[in-house]
Coordinates of C-alpha atoms in Angstrom, one line a residue:
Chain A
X590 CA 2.0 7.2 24.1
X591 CA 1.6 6.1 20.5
X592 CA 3.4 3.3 19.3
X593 CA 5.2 5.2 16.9
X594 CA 6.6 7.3 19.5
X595 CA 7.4 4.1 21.4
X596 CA 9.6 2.9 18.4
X597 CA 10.9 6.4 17.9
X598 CA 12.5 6.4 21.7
X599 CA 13.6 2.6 20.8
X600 CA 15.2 2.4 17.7
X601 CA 19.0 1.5 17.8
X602 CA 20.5 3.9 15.6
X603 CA 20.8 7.8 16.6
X604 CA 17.8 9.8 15.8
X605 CA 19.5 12.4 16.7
X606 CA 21.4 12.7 13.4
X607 CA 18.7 12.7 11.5
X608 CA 16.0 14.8 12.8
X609 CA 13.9 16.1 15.9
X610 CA 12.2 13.4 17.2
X611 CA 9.1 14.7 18.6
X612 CA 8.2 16.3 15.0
X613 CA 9.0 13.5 13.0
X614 CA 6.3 11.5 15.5
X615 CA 4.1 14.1 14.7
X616 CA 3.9 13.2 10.7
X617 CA 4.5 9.7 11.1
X618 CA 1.3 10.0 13.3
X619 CA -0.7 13.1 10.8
X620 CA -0.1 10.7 7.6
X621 CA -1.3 7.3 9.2
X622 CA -4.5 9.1 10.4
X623 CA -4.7 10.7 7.7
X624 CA -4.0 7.9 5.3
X625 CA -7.4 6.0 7.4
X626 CA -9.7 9.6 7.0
X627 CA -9.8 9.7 3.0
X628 CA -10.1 6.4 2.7
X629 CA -13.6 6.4 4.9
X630 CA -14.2 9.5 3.6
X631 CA -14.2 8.0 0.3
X632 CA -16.2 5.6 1.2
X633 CA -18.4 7.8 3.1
X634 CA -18.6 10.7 -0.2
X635 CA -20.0 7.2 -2.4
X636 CA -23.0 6.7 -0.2
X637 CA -24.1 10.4 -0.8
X638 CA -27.1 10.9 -2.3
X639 CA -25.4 14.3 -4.7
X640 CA -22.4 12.3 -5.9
X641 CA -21.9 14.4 -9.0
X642 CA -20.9 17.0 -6.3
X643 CA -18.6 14.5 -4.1
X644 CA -16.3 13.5 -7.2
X645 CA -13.5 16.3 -6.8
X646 CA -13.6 15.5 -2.9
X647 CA -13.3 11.1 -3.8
X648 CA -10.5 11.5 -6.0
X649 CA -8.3 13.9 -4.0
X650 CA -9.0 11.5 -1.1
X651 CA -7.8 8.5 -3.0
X652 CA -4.1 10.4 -4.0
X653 CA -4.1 11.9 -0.7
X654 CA -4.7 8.8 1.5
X655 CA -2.2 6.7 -0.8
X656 CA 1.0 9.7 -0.9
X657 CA 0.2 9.8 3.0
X658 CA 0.1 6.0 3.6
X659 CA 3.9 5.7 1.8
X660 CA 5.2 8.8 4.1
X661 CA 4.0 7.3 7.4
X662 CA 6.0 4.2 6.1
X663 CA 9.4 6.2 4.5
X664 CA 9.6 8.3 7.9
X665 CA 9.2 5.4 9.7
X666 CA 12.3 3.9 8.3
X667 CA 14.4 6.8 9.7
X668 CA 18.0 4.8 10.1
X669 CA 19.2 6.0 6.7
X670 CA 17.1 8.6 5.3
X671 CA 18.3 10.2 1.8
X672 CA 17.1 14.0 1.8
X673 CA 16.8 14.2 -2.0
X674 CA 13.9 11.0 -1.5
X675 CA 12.5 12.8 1.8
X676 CA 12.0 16.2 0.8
X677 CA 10.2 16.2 -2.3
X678 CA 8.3 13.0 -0.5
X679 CA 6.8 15.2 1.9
X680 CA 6.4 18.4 -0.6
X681 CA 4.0 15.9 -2.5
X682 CA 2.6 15.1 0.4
X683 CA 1.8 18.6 1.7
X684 CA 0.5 19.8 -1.5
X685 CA -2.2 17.4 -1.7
X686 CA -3.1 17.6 2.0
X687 CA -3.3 21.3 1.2
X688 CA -5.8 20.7 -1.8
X689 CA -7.4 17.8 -0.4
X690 CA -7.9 19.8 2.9
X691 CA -9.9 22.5 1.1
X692 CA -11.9 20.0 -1.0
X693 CA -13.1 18.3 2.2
X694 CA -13.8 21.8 4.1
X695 CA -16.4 23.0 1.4
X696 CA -18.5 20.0 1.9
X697 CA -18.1 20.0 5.5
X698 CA -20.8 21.7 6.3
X699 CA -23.1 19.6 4.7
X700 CA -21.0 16.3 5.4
X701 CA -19.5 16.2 8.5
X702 CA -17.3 13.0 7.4
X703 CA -15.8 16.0 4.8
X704 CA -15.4 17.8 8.0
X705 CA -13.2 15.1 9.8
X706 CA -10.9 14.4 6.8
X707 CA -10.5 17.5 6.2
X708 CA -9.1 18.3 10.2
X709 CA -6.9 15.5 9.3
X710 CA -5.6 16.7 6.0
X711 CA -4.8 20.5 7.9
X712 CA -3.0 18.5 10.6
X713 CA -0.7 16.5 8.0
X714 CA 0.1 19.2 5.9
X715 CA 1.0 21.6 8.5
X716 CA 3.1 18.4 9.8
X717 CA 4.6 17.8 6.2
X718 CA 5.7 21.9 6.4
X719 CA 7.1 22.1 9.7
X720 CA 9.4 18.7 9.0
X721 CA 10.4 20.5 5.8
X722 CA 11.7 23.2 7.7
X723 CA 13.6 21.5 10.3
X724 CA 14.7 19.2 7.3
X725 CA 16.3 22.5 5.8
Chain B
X1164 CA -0.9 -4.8 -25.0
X1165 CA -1.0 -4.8 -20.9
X1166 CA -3.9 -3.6 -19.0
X1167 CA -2.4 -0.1 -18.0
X1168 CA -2.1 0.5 -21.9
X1169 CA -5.8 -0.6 -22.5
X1170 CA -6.9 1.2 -19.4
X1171 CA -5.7 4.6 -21.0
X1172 CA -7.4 4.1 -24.2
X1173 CA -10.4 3.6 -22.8
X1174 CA -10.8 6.2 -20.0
X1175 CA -14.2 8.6 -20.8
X1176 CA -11.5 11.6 -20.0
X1177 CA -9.4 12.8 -22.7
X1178 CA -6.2 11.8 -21.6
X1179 CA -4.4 14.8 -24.3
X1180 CA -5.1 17.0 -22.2
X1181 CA -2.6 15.6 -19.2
X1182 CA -0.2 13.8 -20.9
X1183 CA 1.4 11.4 -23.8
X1184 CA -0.4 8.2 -22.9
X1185 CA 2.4 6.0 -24.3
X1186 CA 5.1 8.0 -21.5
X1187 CA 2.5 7.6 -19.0
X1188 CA 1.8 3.9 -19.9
X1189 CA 5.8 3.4 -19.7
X1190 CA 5.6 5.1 -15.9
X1191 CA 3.0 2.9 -14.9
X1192 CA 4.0 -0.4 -16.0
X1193 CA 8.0 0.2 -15.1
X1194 CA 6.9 1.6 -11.6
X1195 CA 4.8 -1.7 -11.2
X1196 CA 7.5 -3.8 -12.1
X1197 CA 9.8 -2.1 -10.2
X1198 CA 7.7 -2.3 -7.1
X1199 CA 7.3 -5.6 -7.6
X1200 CA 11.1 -6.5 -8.2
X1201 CA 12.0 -4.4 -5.4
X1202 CA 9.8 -6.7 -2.8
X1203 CA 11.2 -9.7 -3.9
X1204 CA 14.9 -8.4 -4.0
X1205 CA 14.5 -7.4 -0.4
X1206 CA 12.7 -11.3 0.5
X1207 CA 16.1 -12.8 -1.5
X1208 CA 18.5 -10.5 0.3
X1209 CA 17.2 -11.5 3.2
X1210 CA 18.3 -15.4 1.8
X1211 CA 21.6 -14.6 1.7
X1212 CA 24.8 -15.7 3.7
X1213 CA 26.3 -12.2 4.1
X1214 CA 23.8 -10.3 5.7
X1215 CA 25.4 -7.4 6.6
X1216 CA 26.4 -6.7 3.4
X1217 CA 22.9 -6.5 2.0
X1218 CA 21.3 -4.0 4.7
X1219 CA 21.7 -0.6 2.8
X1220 CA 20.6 -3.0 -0.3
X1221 CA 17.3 -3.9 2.0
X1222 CA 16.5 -0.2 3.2
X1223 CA 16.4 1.1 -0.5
X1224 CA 14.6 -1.7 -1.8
X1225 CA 11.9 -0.8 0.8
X1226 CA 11.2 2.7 0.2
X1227 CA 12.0 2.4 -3.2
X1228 CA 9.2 -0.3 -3.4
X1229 CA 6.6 1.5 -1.6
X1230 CA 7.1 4.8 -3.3
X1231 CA 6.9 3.2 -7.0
X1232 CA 3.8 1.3 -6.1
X1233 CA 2.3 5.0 -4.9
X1234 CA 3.3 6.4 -8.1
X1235 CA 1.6 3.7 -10.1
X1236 CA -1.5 4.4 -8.2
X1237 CA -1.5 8.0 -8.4
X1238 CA -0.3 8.2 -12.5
X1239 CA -3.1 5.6 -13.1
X1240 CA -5.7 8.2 -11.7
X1241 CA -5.3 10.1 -14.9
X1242 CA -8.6 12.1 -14.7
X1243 CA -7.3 15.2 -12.9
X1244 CA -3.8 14.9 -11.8
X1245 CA -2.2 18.2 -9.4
X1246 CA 1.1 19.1 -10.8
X1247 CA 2.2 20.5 -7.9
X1248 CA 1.9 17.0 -6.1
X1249 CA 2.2 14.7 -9.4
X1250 CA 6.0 16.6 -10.2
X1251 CA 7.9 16.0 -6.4
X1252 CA 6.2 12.8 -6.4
X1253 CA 7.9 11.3 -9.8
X1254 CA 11.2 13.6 -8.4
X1255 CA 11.1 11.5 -5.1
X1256 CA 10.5 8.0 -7.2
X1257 CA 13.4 8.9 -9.9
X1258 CA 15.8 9.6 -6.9
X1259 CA 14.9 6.3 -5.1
X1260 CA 15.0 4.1 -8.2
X1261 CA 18.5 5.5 -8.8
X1262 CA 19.9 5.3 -5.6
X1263 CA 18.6 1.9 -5.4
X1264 CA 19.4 1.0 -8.7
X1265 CA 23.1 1.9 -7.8
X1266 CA 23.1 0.0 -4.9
X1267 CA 21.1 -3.4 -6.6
X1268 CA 24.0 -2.9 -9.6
X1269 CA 27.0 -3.0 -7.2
X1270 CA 25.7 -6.3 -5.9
X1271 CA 24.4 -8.1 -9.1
X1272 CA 28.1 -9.6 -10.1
X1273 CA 27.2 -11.8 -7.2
X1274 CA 23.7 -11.8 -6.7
X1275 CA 22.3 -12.2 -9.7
X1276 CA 18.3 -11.2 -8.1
X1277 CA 20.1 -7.9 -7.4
X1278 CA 20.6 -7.8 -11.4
X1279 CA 17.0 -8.1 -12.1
X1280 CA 16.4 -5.3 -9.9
X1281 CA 18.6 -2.7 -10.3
X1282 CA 17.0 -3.1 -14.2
X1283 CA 13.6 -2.7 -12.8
X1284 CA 15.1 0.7 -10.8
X1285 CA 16.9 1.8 -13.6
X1286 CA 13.9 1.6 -16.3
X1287 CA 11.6 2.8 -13.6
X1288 CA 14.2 6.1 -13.2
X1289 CA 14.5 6.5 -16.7
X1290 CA 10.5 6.5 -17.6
X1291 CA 10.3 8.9 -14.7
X1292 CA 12.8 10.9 -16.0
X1293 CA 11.3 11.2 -19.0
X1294 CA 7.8 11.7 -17.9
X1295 CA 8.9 14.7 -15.6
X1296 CA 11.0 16.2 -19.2
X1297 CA 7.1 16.0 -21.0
X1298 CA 5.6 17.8 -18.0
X1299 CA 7.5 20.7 -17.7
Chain C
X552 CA -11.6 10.6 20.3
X553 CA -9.5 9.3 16.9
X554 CA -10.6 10.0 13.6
X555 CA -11.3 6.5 12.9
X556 CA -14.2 7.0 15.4
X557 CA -15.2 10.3 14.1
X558 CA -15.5 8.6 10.9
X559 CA -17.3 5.9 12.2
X560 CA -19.8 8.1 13.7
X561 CA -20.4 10.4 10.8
X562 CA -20.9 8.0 7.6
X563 CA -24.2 8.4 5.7
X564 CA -25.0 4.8 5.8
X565 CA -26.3 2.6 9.2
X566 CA -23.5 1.0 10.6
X567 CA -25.5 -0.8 12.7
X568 CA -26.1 -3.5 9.3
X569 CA -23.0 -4.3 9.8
X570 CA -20.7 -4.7 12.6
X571 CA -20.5 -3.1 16.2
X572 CA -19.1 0.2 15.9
X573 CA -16.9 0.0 18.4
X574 CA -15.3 -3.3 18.0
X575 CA -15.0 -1.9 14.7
X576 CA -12.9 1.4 15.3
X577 CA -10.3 -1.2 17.7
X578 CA -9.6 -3.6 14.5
X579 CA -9.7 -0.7 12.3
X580 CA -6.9 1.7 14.8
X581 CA -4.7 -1.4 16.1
X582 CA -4.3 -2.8 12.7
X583 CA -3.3 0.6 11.4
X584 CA -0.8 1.2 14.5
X585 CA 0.5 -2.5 13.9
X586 CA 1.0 -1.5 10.2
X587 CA 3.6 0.9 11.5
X588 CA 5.0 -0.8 14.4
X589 CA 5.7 -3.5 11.8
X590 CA 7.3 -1.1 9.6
X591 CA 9.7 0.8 12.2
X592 CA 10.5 -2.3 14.3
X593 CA 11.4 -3.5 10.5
X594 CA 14.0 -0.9 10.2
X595 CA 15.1 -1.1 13.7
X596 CA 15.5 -4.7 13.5
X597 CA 18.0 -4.1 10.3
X598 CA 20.3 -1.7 12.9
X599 CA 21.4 -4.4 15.2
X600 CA 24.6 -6.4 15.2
X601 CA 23.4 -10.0 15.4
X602 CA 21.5 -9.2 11.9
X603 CA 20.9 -13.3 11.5
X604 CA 18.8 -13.5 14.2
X605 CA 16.7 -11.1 13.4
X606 CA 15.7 -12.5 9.7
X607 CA 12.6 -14.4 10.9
X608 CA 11.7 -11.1 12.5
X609 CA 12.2 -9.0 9.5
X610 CA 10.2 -11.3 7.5
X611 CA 7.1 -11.6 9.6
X612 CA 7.1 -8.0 10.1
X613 CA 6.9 -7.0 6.4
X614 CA 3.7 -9.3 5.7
X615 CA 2.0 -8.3 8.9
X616 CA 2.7 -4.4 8.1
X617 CA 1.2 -4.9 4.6
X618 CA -1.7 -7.5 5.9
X619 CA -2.3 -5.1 8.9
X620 CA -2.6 -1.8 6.1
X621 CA -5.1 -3.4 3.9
X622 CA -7.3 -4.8 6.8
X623 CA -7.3 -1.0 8.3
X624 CA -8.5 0.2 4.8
X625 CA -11.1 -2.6 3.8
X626 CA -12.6 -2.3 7.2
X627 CA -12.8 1.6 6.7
X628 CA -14.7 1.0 4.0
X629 CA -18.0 -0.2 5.8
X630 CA -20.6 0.5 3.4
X631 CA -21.0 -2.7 1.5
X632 CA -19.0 -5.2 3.4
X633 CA -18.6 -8.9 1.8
X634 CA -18.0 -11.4 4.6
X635 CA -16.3 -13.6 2.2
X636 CA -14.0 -11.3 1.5
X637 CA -13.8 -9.5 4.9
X638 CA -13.8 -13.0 7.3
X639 CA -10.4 -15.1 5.3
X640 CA -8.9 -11.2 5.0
X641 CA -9.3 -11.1 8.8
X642 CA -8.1 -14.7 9.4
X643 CA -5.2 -13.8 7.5
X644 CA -4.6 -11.0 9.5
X645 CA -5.1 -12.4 12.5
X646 CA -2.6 -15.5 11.6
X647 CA 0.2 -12.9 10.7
X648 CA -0.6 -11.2 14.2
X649 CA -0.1 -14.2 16.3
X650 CA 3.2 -15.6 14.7
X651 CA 4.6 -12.2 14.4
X652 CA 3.8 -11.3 17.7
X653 CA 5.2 -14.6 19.2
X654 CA 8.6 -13.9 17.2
X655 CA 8.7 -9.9 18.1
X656 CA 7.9 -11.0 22.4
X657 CA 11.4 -14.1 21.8
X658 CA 13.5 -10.8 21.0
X659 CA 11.4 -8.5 23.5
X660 CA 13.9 -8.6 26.2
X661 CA 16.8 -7.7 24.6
X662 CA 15.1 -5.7 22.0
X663 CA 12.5 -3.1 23.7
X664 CA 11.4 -2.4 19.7
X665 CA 10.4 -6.2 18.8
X666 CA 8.8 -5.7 22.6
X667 CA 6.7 -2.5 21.5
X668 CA 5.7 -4.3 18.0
X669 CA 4.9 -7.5 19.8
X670 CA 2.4 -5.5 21.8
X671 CA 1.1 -3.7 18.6
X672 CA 0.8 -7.4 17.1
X673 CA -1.4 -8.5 20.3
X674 CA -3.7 -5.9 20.2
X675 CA -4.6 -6.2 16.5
X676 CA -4.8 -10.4 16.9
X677 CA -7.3 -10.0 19.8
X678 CA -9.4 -6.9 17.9
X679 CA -9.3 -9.3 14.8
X680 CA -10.5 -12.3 16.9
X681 CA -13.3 -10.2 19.0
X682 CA -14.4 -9.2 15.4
X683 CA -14.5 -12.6 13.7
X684 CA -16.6 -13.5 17.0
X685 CA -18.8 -10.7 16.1
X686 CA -19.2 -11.8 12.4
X687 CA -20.1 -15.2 13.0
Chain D
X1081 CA 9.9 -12.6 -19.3
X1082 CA 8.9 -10.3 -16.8
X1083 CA 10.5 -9.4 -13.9
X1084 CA 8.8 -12.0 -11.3
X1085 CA 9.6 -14.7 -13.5
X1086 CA 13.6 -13.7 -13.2
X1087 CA 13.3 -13.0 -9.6
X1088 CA 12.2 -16.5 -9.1
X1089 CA 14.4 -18.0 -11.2
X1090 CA 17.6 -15.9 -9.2
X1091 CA 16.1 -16.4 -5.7
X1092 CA 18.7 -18.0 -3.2
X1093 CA 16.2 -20.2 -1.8
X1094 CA 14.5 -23.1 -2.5
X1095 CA 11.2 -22.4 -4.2
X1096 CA 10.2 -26.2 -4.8
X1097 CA 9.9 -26.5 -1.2
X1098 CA 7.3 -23.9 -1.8
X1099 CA 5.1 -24.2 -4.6
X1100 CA 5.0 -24.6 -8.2
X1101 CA 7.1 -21.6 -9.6
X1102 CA 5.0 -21.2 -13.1
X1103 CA 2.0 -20.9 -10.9
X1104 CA 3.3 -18.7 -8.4
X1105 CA 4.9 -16.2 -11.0
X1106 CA 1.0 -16.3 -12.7
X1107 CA -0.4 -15.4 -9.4
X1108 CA 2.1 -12.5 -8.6
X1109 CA 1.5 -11.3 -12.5
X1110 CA -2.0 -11.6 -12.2
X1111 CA -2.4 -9.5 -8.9
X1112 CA -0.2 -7.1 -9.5
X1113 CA -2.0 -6.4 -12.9
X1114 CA -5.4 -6.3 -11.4
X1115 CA -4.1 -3.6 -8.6
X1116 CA -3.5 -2.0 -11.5
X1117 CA -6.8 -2.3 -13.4
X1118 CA -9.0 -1.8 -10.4
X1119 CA -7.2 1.5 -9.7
X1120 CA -7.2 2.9 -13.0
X1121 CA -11.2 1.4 -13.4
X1122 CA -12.2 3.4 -10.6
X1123 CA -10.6 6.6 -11.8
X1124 CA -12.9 6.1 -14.9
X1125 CA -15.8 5.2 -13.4
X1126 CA -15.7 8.4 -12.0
X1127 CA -15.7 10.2 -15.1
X1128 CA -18.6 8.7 -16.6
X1129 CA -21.7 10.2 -16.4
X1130 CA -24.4 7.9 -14.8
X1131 CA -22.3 8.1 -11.9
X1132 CA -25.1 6.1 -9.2
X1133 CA -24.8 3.1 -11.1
X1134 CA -21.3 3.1 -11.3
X1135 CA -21.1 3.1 -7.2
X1136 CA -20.6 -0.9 -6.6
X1137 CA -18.0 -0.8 -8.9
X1138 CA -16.1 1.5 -7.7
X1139 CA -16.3 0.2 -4.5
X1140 CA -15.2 -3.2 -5.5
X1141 CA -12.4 -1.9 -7.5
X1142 CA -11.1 -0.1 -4.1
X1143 CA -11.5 -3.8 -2.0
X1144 CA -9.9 -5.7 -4.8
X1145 CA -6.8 -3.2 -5.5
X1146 CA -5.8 -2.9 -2.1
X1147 CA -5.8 -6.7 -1.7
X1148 CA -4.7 -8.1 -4.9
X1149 CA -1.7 -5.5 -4.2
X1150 CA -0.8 -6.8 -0.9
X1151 CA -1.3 -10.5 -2.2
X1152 CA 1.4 -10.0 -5.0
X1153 CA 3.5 -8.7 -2.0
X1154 CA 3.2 -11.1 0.2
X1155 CA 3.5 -14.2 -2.6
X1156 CA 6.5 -12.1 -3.5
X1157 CA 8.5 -13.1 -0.2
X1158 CA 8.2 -16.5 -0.6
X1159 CA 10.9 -17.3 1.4
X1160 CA 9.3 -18.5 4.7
X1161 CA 5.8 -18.6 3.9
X1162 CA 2.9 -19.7 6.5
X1163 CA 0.0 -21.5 4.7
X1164 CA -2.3 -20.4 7.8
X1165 CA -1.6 -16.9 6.3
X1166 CA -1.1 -17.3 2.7
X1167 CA -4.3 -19.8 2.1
X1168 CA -6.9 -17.3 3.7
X1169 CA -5.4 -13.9 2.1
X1170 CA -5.4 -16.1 -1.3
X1171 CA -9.2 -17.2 -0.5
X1172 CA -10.4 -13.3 0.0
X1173 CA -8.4 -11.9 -3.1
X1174 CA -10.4 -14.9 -4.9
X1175 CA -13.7 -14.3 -3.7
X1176 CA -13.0 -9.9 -4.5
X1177 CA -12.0 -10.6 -8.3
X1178 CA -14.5 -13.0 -8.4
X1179 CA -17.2 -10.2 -7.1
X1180 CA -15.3 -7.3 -8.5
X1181 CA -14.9 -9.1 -12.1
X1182 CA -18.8 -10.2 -11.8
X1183 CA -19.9 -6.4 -11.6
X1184 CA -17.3 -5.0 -13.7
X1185 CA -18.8 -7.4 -16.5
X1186 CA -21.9 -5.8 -16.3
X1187 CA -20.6 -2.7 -16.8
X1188 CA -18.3 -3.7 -20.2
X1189 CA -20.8 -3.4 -22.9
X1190 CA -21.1 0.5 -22.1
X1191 CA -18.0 0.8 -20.6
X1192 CA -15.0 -1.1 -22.1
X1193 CA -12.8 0.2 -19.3
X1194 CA -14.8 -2.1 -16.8
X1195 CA -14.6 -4.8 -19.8
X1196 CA -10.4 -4.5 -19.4
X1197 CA -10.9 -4.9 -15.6
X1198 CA -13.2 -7.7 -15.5
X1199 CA -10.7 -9.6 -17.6
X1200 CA -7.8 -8.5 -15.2
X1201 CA -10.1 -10.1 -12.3
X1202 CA -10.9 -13.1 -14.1
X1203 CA -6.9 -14.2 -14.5
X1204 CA -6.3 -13.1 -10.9
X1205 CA -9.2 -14.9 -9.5
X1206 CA -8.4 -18.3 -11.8
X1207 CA -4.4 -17.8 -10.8
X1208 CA -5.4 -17.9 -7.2
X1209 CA -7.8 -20.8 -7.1
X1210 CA -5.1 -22.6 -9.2
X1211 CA -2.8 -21.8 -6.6
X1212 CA -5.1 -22.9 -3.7
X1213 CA -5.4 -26.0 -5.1
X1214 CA -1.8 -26.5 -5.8
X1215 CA -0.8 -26.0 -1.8
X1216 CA -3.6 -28.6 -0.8

């Protein structure tokens, strides 16, 4: 068991009250995972030889692995959440998973790095969306 | 002149196409600031006699930290912002900064650190404010 | 296998110049999970009655979780290592670890939180220590 | 006078028992400025053309954001500080600016961006060796 999931189950306040537990694990985990992918894969995309082709890919992972960085930290503050913070939050933090994602998957057949980021962009996003609609 | 306002007049990109680089400048530096202020408000809190009184103070103060120092990073990658993650982002920062810019105000009369920040929040939410006006 | 690892194993440039791989991967995943472990055990810590005695704790969290962050991404960034930044960043780290982790274990028994972030705090002293050994 | 110069000057504890507080606010300053720089340097960087020789830089502008940004953090809470933590993190945020301002240098006469970020390096690296040498 994570230690996110280990804090989740010993936090003193009620979880309850603010959301499903095992889903909000589930993005704290996507984003910090994800936060680590783009920025190897950033690193990884600058010691291509075609870089003109890797641009795109380097600067969605840089937005992408910041925006996910500050989610896995917000969420993991969960004793006094404000919705009007959390919810657009996590809409900026699905949209570019979503865009990063795709970036990543074109070059993933070529660069399997690509390939690994963008597995962990589809997991955050789809994290991101399924806490937005428990959050609604 | 700071470095954020000579950074944007010298990037190769033509920065007209995203934005007017004096808002953006004013977003940048005011979401710097305030990530700074905010930091150090939650260190002097944390100084103080009546603890209990300051928690709600510390919680903003953290996410309202984090997410401004995210959305200095992400406006000062000007090259090829996604409105669809740049927009919820700002909306999730000017939300944060107000709610802890409330909370910083109702203790300044007695803390005077909580002063300094609650200015920080409150020209941090207003730049954002305006900068989401200009983008839509 | 975490994407750390995949990462690892899928960069274009020889790893092998540089540091073990898999002593790598463990500095590199435990200083990521003590990043959050610092973070929620932060907010946990702000949820309990006897708030004064938990200000050392609060404090020490909040540099490791940002010390802990930054190693996780300068160490994912493998390609063109400086040990003179890299060995003082990880000294640093490790420092935070040790006195963090020796203030989380005090409240361990009647905090299980500060007992699941003192263990996150152990695990990324040690993988910082096994790695300095490696470096040197 | 900015906002770290107010927020040490309101600060409920003790800061001589620290450090010099004109120093200190010049290292905070200086650090978060450069995180600033180096971000907004890399995003240009990217949009020049000769984009292989541009690769170090952008490298060293990822290294010396991230820590610069955590050192102004961590000098922020100056409340408790440990010198076994702060002297190390203040030694590799040094030696980065002093690397990352070296290269951005030889950038400047094509690129005036870089120019703007090797001077951002240069204060942050001289504020932090002042700085070292104060706490000895």
């Amino acid at each position: 068991m994570s230690y996110a999931r280990q804090m989740l189950g010993s936090h003193p306040s009620d979880l309850k009250l603010h959301a499903d537990a095992e889903a909000l694990a589930k993005v704290i985990e996507a984003a910090g995972d994800c936060a680590q992918a783009c920025v190897a894969d950033t690193d990884a995309d600058l010691a291509e030889t075609h870089l003109a082709e890797m641009v795109a890919c380097i600067r969605l992972c840089q937005d992408c692995g910041d925006i996910c960085a500050v989610v896995a930290a917000v969420l993991s503050r969960q004793a006094s959440w404000d919705l009007g913070v959390v919810r657009p939050l996590l809409e900026a933090c699905r949209a570019i998973c979503r865009t990063c994602g795709d970036e990543c998957q074109r070059h993933a057949p070529r660069h399997p790095h690509c390939g690994v980021c963008a597995e962990a962009c589809r997991r955050c996003e789809q994290a991101c969306a399924e806490f937005l609609t428990i959050m609604s």
